[in-house]
Short mmCIF file of C-alpha atoms in Angstrom, two decimals:
data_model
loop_
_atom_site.label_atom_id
_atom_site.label_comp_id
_atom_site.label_asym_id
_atom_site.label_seq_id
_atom_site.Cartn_x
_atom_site.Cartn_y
_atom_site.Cartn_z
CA UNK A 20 0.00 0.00 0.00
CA UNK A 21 1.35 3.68 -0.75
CA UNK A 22 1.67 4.94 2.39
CA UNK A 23 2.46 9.35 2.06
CA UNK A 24 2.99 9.41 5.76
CA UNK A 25 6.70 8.37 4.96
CA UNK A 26 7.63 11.34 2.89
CA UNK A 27 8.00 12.96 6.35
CA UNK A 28 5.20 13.63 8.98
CA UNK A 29 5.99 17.48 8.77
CA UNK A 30 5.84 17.77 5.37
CA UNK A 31 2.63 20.27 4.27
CA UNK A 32 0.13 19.02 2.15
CA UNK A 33 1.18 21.57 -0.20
CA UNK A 34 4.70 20.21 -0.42
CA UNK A 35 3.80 16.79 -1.57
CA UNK A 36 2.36 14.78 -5.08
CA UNK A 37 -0.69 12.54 -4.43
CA UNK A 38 -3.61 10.78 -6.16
CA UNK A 39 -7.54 12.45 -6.63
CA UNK A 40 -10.07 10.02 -7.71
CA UNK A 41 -12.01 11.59 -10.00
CA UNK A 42 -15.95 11.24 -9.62
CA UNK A 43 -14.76 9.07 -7.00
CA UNK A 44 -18.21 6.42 -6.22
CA UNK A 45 -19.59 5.90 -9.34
CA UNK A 46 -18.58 2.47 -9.81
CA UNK A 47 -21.13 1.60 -11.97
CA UNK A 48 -23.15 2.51 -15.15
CA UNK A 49 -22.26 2.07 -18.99
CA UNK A 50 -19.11 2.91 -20.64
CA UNK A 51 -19.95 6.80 -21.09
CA UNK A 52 -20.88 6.66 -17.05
CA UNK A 53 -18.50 4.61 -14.98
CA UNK A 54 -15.72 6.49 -14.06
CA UNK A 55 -14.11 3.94 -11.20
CA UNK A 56 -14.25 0.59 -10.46
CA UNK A 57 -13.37 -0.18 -6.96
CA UNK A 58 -14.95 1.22 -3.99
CA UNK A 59 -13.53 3.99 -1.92
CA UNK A 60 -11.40 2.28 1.03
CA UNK A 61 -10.03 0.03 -1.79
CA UNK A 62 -9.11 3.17 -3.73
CA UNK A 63 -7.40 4.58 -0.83
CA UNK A 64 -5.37 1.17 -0.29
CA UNK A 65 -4.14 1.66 -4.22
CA UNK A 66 -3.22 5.27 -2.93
CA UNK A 67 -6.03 7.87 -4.04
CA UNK A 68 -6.30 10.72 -0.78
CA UNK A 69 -8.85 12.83 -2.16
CA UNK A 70 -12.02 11.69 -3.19
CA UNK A 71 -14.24 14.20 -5.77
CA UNK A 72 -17.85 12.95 -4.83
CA UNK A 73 -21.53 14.58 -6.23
CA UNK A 74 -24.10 13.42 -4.00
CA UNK A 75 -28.17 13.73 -5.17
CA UNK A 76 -31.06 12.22 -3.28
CA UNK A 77 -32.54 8.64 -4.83
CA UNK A 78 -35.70 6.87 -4.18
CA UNK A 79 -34.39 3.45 -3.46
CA UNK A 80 -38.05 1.71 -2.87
CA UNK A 81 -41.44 2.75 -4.62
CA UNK A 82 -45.27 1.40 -3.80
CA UNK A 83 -46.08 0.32 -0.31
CA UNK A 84 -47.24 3.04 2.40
CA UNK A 85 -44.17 5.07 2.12
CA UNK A 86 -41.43 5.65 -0.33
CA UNK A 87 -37.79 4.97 0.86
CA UNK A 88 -35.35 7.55 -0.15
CA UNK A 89 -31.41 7.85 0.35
CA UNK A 90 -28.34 9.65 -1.08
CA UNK A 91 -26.01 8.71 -3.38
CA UNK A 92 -23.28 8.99 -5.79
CA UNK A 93 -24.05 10.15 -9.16
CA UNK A 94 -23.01 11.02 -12.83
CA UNK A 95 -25.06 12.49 -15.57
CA UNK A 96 -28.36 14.96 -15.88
CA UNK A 97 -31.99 14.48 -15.07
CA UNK A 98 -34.65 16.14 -13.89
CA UNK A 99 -34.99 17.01 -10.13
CA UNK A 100 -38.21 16.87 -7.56
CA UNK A 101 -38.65 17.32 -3.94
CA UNK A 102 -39.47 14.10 -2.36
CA UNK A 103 -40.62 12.99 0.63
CA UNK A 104 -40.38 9.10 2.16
CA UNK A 105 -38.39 7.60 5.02
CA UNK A 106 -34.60 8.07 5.20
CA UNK A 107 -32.57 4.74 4.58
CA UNK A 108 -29.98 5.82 6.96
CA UNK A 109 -31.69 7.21 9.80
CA UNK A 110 -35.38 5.52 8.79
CA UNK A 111 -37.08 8.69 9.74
CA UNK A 112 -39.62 10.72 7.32
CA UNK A 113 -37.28 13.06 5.35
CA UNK A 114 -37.94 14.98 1.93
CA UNK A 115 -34.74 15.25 -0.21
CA UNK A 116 -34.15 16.84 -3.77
CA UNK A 117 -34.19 13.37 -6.43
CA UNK A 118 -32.21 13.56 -9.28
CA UNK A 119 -34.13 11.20 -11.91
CA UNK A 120 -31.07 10.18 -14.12
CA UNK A 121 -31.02 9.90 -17.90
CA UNK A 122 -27.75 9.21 -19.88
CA UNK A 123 -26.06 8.74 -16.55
CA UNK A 124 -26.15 6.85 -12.92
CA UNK A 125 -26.29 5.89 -9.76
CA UNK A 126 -23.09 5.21 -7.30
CA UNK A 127 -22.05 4.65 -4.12
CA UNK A 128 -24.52 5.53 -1.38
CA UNK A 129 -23.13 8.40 1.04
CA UNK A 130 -23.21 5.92 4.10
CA UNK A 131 -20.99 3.58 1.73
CA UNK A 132 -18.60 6.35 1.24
CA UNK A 133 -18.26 7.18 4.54
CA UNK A 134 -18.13 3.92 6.23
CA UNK A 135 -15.20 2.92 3.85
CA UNK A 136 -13.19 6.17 4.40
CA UNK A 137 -13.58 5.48 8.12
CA UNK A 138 -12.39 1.85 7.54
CA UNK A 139 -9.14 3.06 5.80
CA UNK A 140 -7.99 5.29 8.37
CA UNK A 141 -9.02 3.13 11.38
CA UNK A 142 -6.60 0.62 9.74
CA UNK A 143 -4.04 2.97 8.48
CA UNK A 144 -3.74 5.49 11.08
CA UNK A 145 -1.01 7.85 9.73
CA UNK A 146 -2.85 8.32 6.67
CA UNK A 147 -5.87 10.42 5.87
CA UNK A 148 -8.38 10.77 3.86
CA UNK A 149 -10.29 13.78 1.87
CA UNK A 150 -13.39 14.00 0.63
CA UNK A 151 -14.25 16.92 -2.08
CA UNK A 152 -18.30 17.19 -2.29
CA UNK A 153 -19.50 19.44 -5.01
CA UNK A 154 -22.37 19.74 -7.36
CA UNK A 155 -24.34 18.08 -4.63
CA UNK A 156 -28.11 18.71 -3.78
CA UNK A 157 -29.69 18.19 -0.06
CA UNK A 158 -26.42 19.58 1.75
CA UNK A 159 -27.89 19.84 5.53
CA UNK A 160 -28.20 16.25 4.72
CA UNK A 161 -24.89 15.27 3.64
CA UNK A 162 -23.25 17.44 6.65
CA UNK A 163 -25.64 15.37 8.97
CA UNK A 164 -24.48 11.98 8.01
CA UNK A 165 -21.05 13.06 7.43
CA UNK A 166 -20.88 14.20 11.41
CA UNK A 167 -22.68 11.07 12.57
CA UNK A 168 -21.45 8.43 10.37
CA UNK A 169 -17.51 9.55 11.21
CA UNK A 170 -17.77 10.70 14.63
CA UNK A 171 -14.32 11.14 16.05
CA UNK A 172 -12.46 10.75 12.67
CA UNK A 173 -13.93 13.96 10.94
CA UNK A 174 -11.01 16.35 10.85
CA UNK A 175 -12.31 19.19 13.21
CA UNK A 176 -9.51 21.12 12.96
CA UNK A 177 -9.85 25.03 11.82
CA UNK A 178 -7.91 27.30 10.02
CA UNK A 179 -6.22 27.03 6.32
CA UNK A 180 -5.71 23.32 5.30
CA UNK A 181 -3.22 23.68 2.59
CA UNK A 182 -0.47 24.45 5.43
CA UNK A 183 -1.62 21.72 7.82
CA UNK A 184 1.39 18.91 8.07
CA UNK A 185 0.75 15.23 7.38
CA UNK A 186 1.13 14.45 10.98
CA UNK A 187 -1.65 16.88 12.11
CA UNK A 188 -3.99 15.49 9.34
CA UNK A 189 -3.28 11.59 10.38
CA UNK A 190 -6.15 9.19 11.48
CA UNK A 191 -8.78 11.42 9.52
CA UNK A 192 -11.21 11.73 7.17
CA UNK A 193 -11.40 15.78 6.06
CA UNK A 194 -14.77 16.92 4.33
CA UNK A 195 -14.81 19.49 2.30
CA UNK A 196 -17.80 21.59 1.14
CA UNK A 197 -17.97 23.71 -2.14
CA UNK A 198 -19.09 27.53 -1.51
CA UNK A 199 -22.28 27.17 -2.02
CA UNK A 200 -22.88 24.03 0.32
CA UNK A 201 -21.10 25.31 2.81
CA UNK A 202 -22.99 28.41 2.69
CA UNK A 203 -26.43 26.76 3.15
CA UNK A 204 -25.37 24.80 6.19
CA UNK A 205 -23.23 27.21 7.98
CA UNK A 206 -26.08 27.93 10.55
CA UNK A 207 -25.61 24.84 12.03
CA UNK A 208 -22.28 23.00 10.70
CA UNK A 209 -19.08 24.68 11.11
CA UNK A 210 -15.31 23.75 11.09
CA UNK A 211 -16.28 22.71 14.68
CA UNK A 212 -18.06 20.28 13.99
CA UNK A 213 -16.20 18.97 10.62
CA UNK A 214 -17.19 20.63 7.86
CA UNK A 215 -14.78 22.55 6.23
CA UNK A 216 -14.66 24.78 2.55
CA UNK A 217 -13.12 24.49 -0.38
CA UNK A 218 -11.96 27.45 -3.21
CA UNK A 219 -11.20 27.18 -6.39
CA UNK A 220 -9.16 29.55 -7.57
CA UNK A 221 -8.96 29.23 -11.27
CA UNK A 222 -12.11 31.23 -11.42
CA UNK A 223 -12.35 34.76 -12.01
CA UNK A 224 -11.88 36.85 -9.14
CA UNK A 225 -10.99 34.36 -6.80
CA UNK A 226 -7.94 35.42 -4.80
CA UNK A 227 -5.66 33.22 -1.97
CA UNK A 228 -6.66 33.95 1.58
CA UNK A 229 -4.18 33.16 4.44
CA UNK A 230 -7.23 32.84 6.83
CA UNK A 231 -9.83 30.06 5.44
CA UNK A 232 -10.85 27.22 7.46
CA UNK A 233 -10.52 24.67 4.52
CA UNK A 234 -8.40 23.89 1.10
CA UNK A 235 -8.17 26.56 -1.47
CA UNK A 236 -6.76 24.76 -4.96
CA UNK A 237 -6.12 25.96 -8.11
CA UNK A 238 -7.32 23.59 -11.01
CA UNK A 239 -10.09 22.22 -13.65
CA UNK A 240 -10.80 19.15 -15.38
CA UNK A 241 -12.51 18.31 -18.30
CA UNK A 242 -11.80 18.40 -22.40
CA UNK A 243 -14.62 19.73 -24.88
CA UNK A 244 -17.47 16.90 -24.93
CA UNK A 245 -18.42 18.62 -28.96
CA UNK A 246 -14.83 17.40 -29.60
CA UNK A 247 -14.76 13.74 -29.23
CA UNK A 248 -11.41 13.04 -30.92
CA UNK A 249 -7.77 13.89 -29.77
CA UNK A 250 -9.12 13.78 -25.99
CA UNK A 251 -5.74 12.80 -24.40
CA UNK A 252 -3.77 15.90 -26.52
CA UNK A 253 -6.92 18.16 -25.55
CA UNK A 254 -6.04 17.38 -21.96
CA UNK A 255 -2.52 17.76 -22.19
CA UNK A 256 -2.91 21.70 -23.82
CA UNK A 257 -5.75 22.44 -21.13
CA UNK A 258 -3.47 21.02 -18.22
CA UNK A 259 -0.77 23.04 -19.15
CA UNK A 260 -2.24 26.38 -19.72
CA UNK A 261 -3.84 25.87 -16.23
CA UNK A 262 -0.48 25.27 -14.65
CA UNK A 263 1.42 28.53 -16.36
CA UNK A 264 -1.28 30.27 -15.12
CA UNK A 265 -0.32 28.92 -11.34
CA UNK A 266 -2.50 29.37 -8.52
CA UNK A 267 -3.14 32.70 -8.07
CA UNK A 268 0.76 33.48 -8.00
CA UNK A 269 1.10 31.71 -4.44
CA UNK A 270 3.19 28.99 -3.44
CA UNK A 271 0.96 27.90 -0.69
CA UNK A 272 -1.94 27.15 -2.71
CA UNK A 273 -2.61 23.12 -3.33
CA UNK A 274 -2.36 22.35 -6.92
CA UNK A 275 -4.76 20.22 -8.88
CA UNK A 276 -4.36 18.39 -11.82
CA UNK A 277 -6.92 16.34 -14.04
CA UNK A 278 -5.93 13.60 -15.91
CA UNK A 279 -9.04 12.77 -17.05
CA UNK A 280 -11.06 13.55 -19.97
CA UNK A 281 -14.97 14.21 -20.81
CA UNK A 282 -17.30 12.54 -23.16
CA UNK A 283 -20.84 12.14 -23.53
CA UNK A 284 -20.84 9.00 -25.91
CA UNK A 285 -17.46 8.04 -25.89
CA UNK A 286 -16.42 5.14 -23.28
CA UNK A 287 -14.27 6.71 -20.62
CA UNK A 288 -12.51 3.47 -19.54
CA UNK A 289 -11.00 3.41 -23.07
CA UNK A 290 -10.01 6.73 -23.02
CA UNK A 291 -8.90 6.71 -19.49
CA UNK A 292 -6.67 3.31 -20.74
CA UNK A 293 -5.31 5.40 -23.60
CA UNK A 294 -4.11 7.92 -21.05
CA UNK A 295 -2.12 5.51 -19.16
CA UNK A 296 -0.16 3.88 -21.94
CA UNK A 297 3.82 4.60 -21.26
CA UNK A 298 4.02 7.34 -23.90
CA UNK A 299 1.46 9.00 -22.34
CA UNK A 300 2.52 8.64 -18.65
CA UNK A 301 5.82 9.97 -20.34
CA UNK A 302 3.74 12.50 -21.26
CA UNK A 303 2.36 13.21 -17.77
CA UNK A 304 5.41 13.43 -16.20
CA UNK A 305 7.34 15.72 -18.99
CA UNK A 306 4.12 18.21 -18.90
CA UNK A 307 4.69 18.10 -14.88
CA UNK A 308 8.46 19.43 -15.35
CA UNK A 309 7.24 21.88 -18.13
CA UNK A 310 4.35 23.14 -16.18
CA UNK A 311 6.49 23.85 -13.14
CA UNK A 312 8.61 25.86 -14.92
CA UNK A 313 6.00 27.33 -16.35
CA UNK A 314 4.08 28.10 -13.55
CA UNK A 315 7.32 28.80 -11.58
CA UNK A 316 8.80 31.64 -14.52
CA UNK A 317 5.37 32.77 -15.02
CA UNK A 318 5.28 34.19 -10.59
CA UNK A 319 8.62 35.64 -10.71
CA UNK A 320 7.37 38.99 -10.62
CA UNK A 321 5.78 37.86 -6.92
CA UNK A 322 8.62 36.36 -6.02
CA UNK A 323 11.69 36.84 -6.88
CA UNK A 324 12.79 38.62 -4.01
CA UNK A 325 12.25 35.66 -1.65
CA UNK A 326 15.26 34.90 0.37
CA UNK A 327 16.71 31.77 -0.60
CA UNK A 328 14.47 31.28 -3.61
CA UNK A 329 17.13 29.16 -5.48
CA UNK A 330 16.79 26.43 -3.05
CA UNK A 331 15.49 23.87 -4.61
CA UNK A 332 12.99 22.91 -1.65
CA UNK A 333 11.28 26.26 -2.48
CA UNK A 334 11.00 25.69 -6.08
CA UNK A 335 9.08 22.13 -5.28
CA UNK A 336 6.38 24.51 -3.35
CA UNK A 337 5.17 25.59 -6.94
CA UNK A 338 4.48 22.07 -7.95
CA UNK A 339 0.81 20.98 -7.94
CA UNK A 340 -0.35 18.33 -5.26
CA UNK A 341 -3.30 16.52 -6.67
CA UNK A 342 -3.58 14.63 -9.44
CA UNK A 343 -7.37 13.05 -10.83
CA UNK A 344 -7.51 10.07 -12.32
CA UNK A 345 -10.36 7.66 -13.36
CA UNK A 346 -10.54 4.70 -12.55
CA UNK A 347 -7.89 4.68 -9.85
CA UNK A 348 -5.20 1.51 -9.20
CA UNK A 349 -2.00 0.78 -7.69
CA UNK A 350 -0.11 1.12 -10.69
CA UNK A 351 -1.22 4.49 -11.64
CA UNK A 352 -1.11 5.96 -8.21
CA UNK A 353 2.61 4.39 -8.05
CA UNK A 354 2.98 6.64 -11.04
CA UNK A 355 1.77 9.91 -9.65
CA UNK A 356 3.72 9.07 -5.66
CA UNK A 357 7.16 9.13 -8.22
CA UNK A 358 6.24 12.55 -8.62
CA UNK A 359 7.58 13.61 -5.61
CA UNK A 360 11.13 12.16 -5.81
CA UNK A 361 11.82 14.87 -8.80
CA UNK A 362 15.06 16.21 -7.09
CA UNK A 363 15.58 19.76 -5.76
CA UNK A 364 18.96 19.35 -7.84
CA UNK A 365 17.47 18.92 -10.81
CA UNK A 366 15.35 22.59 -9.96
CA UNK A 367 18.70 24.53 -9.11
CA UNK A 368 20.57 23.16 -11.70
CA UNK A 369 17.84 24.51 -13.68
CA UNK A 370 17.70 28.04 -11.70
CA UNK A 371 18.65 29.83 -14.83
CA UNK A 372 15.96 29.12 -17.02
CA UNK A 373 13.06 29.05 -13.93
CA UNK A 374 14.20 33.10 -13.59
CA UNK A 375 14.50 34.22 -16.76
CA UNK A 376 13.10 37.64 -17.15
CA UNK A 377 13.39 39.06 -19.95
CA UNK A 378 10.38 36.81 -21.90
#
């Protein structure tokens, strides 16, 4: 098992390379739908840490005196409708906001999700786990089960995760809500009781804060779904304009990278296969080097007065943490945990051309 805890306990999660699972508990569905195919503690044993999870209410059980309705995983469109029935998890009356899928599916349930993140860290205590919800519907809900279901391993800690160290994070499972889910449940949930925020700040206007309880990354997936060829090339371009562009010109932000690619037709375990063939992990790794000094050339106007700046140590802070993958295994998490042995002698000998300024 890849086990991050031994790349030093006080290193910050900024300062180290790990795996995302993207649209982490889908794990079913047809080939345009299923995006992984193990569940989430097995993911975490292959080495994923953060977990990108949409959660939308489903009626699991129709006819009888009462509907039964849950939440789960999902991936694709449909239309939505408030309904009422009897909560599968806590089997009192509950309305939640159904999506009805079409051209997509079902995943994971939420309980699922959290009872195997709180699996892997009760059996691998230095490690930790994060999950990312977004695009989610029925968020009071989801911060309710999150709180109960994880008890004493949600991460209650406040203040700005991206400089929290590996040893502070160990033992835990860390949820994360997007802005507007953590808006609607801030009346009652806070980083008190475990649920945290999460920024992106690729989009417009979005600037770094040193005070956020939560993870501010800087990052977007996804290729063109109207262009269905060249998807692995698409990805590469897209990747590497988002990485000159750095994140927000700040060392301390988390990076995140998506090695995935979109489709509406096209089956995304033969694309996602195509992506992992050795010229294109090749690929992965020369657009990492490229993009960092990219991204690293591209803040020198920030930061070029930094004491010590040619240190090698301090170059590696530019480097993005995360990388999403579909359908997430050993091998390709192996992959992404080489990442982090890129040496800081390899950055200093390459000083020169990280502070060029005259381009």
């Amino acid at each position: 098992m890849i086990n991050y805890y031994e790349l030093g306990p006080d290193k910050k999660l900024n300062e180290v390379v790990m795996a995302g699972s993207h649209d982490a508990a889908v794990t079913m569905g047809g080939a345009n739908t299923q995006t992984q195919d193990l569940d989430i503690h097995d993911q975490a044993v292959a080495g994923a840490r953060l977990f990108d999870i949409r959660i939308t209410g489903a009626v699991v059980k129709k006819g009888g005196a009462e509907k039964v309705v849950t939440l789960k995983a999902y991936h694709g469109k449909g239309p939505e409708s408030n309904t009422t029935g009897v909560d599968l998890r806590t089997g009192t009356a509950a309305t939640a906001k159904v999506k009805s899928m079409w051209g997509g599916e079902y995943g994971l349930s939420l309980t699922k999700i959290l009872t195997d993140a709180s699996r892997f860290v009760t059996n691998n205590p230095s490690e930790f786990v994060i999950l990312k919800f977004d695009h989610c519907h029925n968020w009071e809900m989801i911060a309710e089960a999150c709180v109960q279901v994880l008890g004493d391993q949600i991460y209650k800690g406040a203040g700005n995760l991206n400089n929290k160290t590996l040893r502070q994070l160990q033992g835990k499972v860390i949820v994360l809500f997007a802005s507007d889910g953590l808006e609607l449940v801030r009346g009652t949930y806070s980083a008190a009781q475990g649920i945290l925020g999460i920024k992106n700040l690729s989009k417009a206007g979005s600037t770094y804060k040193d005070v956020y309880d939560g993870m501010q990354y800087f990052g977007k997936g996804g290729t063109s779904v109207g262009k269905p060829f060249g998807k692995v090339e698409q990805n590469i371009k897209k990747q590497r304009k988002l990485m000159a562009r750095g994140g927000d010109g700040n060392p301390n932000v988390v990076g995140m990278m998506y090695w995935t690619t979109t489709g509406v037709f096209e089956s995304i375990r033969d694309r996602n296969t195509g992506m992992w063939t050795a010229p294109n992990v090749a690929k992965l790794k020369d657009m990492w080097t490229n993009g960092l000094d990219e991204a690293i050339t591209s803040r020198m106007s920030k930061f070029a007065k930094i004491d010590g700046f040619a240190s090698g140590t301090v170059l590696k802070a530019f480097m993005p943490n995360f990388v999403m993958i579909d359908f997430v295994d050993e091998a390709k998490c192996k992959h992404i945990l080489e990442l982090n042995t890129i040496p800081p002698t390899f950055l200093v000998k390459n000083i020169d051309n990280f502070m060029r300024t005259d381009t």
